[in-house]
Short mmCIF file of C-alpha atoms and ligand atoms in Angstrom, two decimals:
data_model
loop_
_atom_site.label_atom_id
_atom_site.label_comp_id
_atom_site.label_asym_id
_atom_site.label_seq_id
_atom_site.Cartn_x
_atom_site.Cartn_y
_atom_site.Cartn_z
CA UNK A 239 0.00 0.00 0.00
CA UNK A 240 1.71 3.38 -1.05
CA UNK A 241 2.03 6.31 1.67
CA UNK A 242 -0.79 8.06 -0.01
CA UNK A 243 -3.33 4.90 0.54
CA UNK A 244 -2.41 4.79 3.80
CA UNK A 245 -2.53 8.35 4.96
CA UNK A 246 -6.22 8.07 2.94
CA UNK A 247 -7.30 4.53 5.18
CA UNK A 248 -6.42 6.13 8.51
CA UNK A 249 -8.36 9.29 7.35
CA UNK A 250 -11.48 7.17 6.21
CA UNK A 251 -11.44 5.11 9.30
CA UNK A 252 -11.10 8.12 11.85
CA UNK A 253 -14.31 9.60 9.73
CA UNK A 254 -16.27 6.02 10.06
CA UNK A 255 -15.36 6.37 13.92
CA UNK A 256 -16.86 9.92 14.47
CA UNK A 257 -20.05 9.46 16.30
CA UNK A 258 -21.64 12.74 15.91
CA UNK A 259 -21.69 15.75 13.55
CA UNK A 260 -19.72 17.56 15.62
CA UNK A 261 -17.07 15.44 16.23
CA UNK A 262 -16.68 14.82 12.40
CA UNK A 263 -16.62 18.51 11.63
CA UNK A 264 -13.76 18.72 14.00
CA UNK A 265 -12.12 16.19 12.57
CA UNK A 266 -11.54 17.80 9.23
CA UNK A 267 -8.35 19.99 9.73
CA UNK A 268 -6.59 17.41 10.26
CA UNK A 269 -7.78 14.88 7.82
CA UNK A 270 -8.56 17.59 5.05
CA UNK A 271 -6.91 20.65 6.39
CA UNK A 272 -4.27 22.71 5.64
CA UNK A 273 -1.87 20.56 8.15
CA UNK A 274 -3.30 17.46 6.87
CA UNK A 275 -0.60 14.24 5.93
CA UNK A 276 -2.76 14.74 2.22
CA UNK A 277 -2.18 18.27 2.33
CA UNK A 278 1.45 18.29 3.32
CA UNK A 279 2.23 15.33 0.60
CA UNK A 280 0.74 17.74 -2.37
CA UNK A 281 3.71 20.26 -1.53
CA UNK A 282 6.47 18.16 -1.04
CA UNK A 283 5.66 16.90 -5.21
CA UNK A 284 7.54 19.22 -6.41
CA UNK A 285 10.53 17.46 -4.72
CA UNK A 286 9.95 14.67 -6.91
CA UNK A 287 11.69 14.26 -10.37
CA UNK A 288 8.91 15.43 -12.92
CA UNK A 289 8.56 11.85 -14.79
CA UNK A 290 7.23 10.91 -10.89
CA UNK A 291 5.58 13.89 -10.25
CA UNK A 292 2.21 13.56 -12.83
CA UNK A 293 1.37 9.56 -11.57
CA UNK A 294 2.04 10.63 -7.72
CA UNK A 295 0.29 13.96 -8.28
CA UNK A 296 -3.21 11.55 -9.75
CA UNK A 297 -2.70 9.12 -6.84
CA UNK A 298 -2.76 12.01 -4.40
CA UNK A 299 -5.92 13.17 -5.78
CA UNK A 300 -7.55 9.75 -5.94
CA UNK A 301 -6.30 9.53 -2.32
CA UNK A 302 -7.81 12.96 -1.26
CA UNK A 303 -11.54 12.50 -3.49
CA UNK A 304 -11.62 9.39 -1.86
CA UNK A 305 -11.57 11.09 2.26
CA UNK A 306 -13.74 13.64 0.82
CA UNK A 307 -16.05 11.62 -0.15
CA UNK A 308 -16.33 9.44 3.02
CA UNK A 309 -16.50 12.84 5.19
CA UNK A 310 -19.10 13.17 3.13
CA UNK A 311 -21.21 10.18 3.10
CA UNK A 312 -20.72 9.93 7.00
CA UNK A 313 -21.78 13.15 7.36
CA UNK A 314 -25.11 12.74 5.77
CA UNK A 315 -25.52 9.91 7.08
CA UNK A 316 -24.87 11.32 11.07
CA UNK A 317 -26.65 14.49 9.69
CA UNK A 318 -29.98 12.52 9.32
CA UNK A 319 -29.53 10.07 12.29
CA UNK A 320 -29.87 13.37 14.28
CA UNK A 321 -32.40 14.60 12.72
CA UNK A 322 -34.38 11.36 13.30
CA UNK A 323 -33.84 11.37 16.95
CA UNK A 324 -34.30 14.97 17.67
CA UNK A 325 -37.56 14.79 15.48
CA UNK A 326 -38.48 11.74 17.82
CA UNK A 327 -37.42 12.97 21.22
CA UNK A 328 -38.94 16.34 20.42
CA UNK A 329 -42.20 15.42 18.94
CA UNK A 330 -46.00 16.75 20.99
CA UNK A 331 -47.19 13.97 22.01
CA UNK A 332 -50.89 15.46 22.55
CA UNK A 333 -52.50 11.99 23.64
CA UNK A 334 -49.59 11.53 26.45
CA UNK A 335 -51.91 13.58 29.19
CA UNK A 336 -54.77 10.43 28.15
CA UNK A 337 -54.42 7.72 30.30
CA UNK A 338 -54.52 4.41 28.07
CA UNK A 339 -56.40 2.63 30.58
CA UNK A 340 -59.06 5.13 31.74
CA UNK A 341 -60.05 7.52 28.60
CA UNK A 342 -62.81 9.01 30.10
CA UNK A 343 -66.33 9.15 28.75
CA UNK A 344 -68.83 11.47 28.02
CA UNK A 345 -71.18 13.62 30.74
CA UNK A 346 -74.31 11.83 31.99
CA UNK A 347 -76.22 14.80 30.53
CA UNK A 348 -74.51 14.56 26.92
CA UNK A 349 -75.64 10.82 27.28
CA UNK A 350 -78.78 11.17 27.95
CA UNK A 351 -78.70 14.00 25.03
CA UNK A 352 -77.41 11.70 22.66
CA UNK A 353 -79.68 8.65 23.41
CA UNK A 354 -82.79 10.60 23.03
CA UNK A 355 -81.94 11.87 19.67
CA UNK A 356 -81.03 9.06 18.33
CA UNK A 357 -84.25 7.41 19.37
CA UNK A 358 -86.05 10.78 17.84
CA UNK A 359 -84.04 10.67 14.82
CA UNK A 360 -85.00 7.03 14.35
CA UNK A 361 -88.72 8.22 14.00
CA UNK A 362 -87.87 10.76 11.47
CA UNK A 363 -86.96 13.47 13.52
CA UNK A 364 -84.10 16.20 12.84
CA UNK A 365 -82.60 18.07 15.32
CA UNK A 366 -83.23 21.85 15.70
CA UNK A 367 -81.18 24.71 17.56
CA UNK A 368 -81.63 28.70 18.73
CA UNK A 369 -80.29 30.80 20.53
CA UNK A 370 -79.60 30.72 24.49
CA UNK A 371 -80.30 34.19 24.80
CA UNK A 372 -83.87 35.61 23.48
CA UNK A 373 -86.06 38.30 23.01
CA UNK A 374 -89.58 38.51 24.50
CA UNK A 375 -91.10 37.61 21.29
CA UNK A 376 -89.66 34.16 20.69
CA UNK A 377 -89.36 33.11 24.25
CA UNK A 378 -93.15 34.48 25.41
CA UNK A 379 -94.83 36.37 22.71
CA UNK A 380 -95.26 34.58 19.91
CA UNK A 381 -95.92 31.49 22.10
CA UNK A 382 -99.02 33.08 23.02
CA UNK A 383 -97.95 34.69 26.34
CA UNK A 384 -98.53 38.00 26.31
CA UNK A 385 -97.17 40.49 28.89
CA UNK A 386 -100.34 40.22 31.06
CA UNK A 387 -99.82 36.74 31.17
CA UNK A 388 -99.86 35.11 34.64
CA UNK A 389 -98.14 32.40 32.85
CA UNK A 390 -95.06 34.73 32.54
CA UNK A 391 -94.45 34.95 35.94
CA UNK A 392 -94.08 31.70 36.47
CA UNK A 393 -91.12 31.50 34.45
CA UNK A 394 -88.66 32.85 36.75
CA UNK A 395 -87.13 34.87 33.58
CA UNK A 396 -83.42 35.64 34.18
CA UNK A 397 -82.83 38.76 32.14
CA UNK A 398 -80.29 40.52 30.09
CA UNK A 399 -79.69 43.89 30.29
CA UNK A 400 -80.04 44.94 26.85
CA UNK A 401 -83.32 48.19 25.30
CA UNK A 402 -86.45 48.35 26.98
CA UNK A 403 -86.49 46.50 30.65
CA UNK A 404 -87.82 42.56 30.27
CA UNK A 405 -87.06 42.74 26.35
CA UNK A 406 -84.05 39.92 26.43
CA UNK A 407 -83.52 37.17 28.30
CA UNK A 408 -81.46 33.96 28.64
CA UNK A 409 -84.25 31.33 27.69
CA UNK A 410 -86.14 29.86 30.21
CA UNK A 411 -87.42 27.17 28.04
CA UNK A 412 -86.28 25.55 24.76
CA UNK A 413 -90.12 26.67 23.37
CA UNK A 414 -88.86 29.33 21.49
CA UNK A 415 -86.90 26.80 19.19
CA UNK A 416 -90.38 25.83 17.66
CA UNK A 417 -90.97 29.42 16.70
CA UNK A 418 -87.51 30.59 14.99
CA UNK A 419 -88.07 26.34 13.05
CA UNK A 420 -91.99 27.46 12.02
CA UNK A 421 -90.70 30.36 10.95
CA UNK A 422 -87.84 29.15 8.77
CA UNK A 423 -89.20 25.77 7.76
CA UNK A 424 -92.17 25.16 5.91
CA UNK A 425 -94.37 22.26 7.18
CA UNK A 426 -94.48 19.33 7.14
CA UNK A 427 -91.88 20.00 10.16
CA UNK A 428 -90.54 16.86 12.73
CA UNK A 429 -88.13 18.34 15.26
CA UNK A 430 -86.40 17.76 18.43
CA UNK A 431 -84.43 20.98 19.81
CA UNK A 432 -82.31 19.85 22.90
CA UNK A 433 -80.75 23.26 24.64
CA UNK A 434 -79.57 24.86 27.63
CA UNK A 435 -82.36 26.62 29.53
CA UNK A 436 -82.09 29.32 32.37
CA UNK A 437 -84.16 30.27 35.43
CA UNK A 438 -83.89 32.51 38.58
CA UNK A 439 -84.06 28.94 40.67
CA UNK A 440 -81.48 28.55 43.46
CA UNK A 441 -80.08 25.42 42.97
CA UNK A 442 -81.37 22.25 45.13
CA UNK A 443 -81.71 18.55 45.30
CA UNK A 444 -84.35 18.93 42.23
CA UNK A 445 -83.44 22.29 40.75
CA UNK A 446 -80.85 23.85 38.74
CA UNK A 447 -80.79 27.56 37.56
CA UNK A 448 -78.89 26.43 34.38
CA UNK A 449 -80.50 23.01 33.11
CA UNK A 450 -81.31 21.44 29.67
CA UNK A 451 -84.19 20.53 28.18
CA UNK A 452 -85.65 18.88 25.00
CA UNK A 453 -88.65 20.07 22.89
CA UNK A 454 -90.21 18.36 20.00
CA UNK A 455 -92.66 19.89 17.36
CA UNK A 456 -94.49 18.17 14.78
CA UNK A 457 -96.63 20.13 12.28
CA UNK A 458 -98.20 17.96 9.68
CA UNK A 459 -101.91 17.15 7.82
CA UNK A 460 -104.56 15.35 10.33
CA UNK A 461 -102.26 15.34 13.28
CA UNK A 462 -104.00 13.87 16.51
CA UNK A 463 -104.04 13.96 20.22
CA UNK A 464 -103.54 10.05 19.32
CA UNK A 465 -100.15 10.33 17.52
CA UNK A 466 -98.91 12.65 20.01
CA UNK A 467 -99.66 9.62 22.99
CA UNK A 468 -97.70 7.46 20.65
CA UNK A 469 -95.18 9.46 19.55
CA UNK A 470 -94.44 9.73 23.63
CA UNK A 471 -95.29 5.92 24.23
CA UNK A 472 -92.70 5.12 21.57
CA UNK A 473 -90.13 7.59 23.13
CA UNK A 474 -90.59 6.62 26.81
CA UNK A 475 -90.33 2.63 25.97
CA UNK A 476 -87.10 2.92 23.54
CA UNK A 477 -85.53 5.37 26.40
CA UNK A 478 -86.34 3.40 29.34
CA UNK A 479 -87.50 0.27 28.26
CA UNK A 480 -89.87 -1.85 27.00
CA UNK A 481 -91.64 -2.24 30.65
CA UNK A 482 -92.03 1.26 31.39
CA UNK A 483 -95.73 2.81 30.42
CA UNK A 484 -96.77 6.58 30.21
CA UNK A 485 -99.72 8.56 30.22
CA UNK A 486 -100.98 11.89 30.08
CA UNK A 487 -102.77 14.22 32.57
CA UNK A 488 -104.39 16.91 31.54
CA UNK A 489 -102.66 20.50 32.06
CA UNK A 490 -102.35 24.48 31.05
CA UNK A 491 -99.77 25.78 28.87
CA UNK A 492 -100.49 29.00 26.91
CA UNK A 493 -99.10 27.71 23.60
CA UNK A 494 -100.78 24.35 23.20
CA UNK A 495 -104.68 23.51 23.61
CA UNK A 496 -105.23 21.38 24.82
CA UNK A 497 -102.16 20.38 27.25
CA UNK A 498 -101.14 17.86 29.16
CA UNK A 499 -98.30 16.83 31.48
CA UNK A 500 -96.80 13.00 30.77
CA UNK A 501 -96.27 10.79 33.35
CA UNK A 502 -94.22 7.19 33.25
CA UNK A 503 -94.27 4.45 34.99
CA UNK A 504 -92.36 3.41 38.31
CA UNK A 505 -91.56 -0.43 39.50
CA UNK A 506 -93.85 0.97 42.72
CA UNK A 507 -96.62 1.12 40.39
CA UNK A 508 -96.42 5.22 41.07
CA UNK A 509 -96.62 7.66 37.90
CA UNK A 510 -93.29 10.16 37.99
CA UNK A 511 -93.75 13.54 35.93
CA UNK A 512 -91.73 13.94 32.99
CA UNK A 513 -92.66 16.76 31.10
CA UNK A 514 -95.79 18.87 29.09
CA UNK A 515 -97.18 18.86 25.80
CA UNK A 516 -100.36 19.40 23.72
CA UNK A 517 -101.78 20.24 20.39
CA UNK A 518 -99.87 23.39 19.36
CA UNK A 519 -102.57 26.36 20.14
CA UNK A 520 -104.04 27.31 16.77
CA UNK A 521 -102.85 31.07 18.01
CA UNK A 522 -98.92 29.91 17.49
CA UNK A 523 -99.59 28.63 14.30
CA UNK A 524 -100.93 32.04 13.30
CA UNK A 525 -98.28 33.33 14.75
CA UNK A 526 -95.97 31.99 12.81
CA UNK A 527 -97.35 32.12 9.47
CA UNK A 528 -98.90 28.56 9.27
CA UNK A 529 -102.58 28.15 8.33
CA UNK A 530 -104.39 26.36 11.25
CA UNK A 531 -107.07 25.27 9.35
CA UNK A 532 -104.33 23.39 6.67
CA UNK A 533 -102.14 22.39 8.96
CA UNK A 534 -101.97 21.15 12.87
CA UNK A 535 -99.39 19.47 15.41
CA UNK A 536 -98.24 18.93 18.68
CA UNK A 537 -95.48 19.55 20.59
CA UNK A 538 -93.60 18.32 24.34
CA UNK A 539 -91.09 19.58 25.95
CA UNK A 540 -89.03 18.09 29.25
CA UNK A 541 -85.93 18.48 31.37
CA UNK A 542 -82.77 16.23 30.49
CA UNK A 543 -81.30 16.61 33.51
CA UNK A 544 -84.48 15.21 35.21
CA UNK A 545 -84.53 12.63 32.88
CA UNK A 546 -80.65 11.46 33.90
CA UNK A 547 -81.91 11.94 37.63
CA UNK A 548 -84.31 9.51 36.81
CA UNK A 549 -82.78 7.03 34.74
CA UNK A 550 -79.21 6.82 36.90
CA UNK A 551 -81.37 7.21 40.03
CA UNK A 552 -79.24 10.21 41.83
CA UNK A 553 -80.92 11.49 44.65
CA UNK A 554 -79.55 14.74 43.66
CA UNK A 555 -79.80 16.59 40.83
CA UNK A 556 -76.75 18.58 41.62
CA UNK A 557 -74.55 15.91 41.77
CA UNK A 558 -74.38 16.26 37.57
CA UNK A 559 -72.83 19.52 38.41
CA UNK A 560 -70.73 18.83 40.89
CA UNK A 561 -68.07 17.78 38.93
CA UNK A 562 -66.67 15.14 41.46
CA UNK A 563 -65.14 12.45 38.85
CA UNK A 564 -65.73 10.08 41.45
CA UNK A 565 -69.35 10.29 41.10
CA UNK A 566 -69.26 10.74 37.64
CA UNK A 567 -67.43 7.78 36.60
CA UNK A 568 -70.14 5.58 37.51
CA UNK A 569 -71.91 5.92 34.45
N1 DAH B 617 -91.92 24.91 27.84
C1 DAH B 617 -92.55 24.21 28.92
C2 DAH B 617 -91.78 24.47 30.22
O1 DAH B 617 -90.63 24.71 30.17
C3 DAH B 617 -92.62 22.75 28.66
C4 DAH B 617 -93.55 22.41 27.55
C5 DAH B 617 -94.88 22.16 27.82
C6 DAH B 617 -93.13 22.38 26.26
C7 DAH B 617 -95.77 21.85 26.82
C8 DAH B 617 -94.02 22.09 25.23
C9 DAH B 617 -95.34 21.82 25.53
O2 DAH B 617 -93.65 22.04 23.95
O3 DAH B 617 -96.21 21.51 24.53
O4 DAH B 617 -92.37 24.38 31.26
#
């Protein structure tokens, strides 16, 4: 092996040896550098007798392209081996806060939610939304409670201070929803409008001042008492089982005639209010633009916290509130 293949394997072994980037780089004065043995050897050619000087000159620069070119290779090569770690090491890991064994699960109340529309939108329903805060018009008004109203009153309104005193409020019913869909929708109309609702109530054991609730509205041809006490048959049964019955009680609400509150069933043989309902008052219709004498409907409304109360059997409706994960992940 000539002088210049040697100096060129040490060279190309001390490059394979670097482990990192840096150590490479400072490698390269003295493999490539102006003190390097290659370096030093291309001077001392013009010591040789010329005839010698052309074939050691090309072996020299074979020598040299060949440490060049393994700096280079092992360069890349260390170059993206870094690259690949740091992009491992330093990736966001956004699932790492998620324990594998305990995920978590969705809220009692979102449940609930999403069971009864699914058992809604399996009888044709689609699913409605409005606003959380209203005006006087969509949340009493047009639902035939005028300011006189005694009805009113009994709403424990929370209200917004926004114009004329009592003219916006957070809703205290998900009612409005069926005015702002007849308005926008022309019948035939199926809906279900699940919301967040808002009254002056302190909170209690059967009570919350922020709750949910679900309305439904149907507005079709020949619509009957009779298909509203099976459309809530149908819904109580596929929500809590086949057993359960219901049954409805007669009632007042402004914006149905006539109204009822539902009842279901309880293994005691008692009946546990669930919500109200009724044919939609001929009134609302007109409100809205829809001819009573073309078209009718009915329409029921109830609490879904209530309904998780009853289903989960809490003794206290503030416990879905609470927010103690040890209750919650029960369910
Ligand atoms: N909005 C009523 C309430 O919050 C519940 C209700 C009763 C809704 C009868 C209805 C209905 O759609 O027909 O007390």
């Amino acid at each position: 092996m000539s002088f210049y293949e040697t100096l060129a394997n040490d060279a190309v072994a001390a490059i394979e040896d670097a482990a990192d980037v840096e150590t490479l780089d400072g490698l390269r004065p003295t493999l490539l550098g102006k003190k390097a043995g290659l370096t030093s050897a291309k001077s001392q050619l013009g010591t040789l007798e010329p005839d010698q000087r052309k074939e050691a000159g090309q072996r020299l620069n074979v020598a040299r392209q060949l440490v060049e070119a393994a700096f280079a290779s092992r360069r890349d090569a260390l170059a993206a081996s870094a690259r690949a770690e740091a992009l491992e090491t330093e990736r966001l890991d956004l699932t790492e806060f998620q324990s594998k064994t305990s995920p978590g699960h969705l809220h009692l109340v979102t449940q609930a939610r999403d069971r009864l529309e699914d058992v809604f939108v399996g009888m044709g329903y689609t699913i409605a939304e409005g606003p959380e805060v209203e005006t006087a018009w969509y949340n009493f008004e047009a639902l035939n409670i005028p300011e006189w109203h005694p009805a009113r009153g009994s709403f424990d309104t929370i209200f917004v201070n926004l114009g004329e005193p009592e003219a916006v409020m957070l809703r205290s019913h998900t009612s409005p929803v069926q005015i702002r869909t007849m308005e926008n929708q022309k019948p035939p109309i199926y809906i279900i409008a699940p919301g967040r609702t808002f009254r002056t109530d302190t909170a209690d054991a059967t009570h919350l001042p922020a709750f949910n609730q679900i309305e439904g509205l149907v507005i079709d041809r020949n619509i009957t008492m009779g298909d509203l006490a099976g459309t809530i048959d149908t819904f109580v049964r596929a929500f809590f089982g086949e057993e359960v019955k219901s049954r409805l009680r007669p009632s007042y609400f402004p914006f149905t005639e006539p109204s009822a509150e539902f009842d279901i069933s309880r293994d005691d043989g008692s009946w546990l209010e669930l919500g109200g309902c009724g044919m939609v008052n001929p009134q609302v219709l007109r409100n809205c633009g829809i001819d009573p004498d073309e078209w009718q409907g009915f329409a029921f409304g109830f609490g879904i916290d209530r309904l998780a109360v009853m289903r989960y059997q809490l003794d206290d409706i503030r416990e879905l509130v609470n927010n103690d994960v040890r209750f919650l992940r029960q369910f």
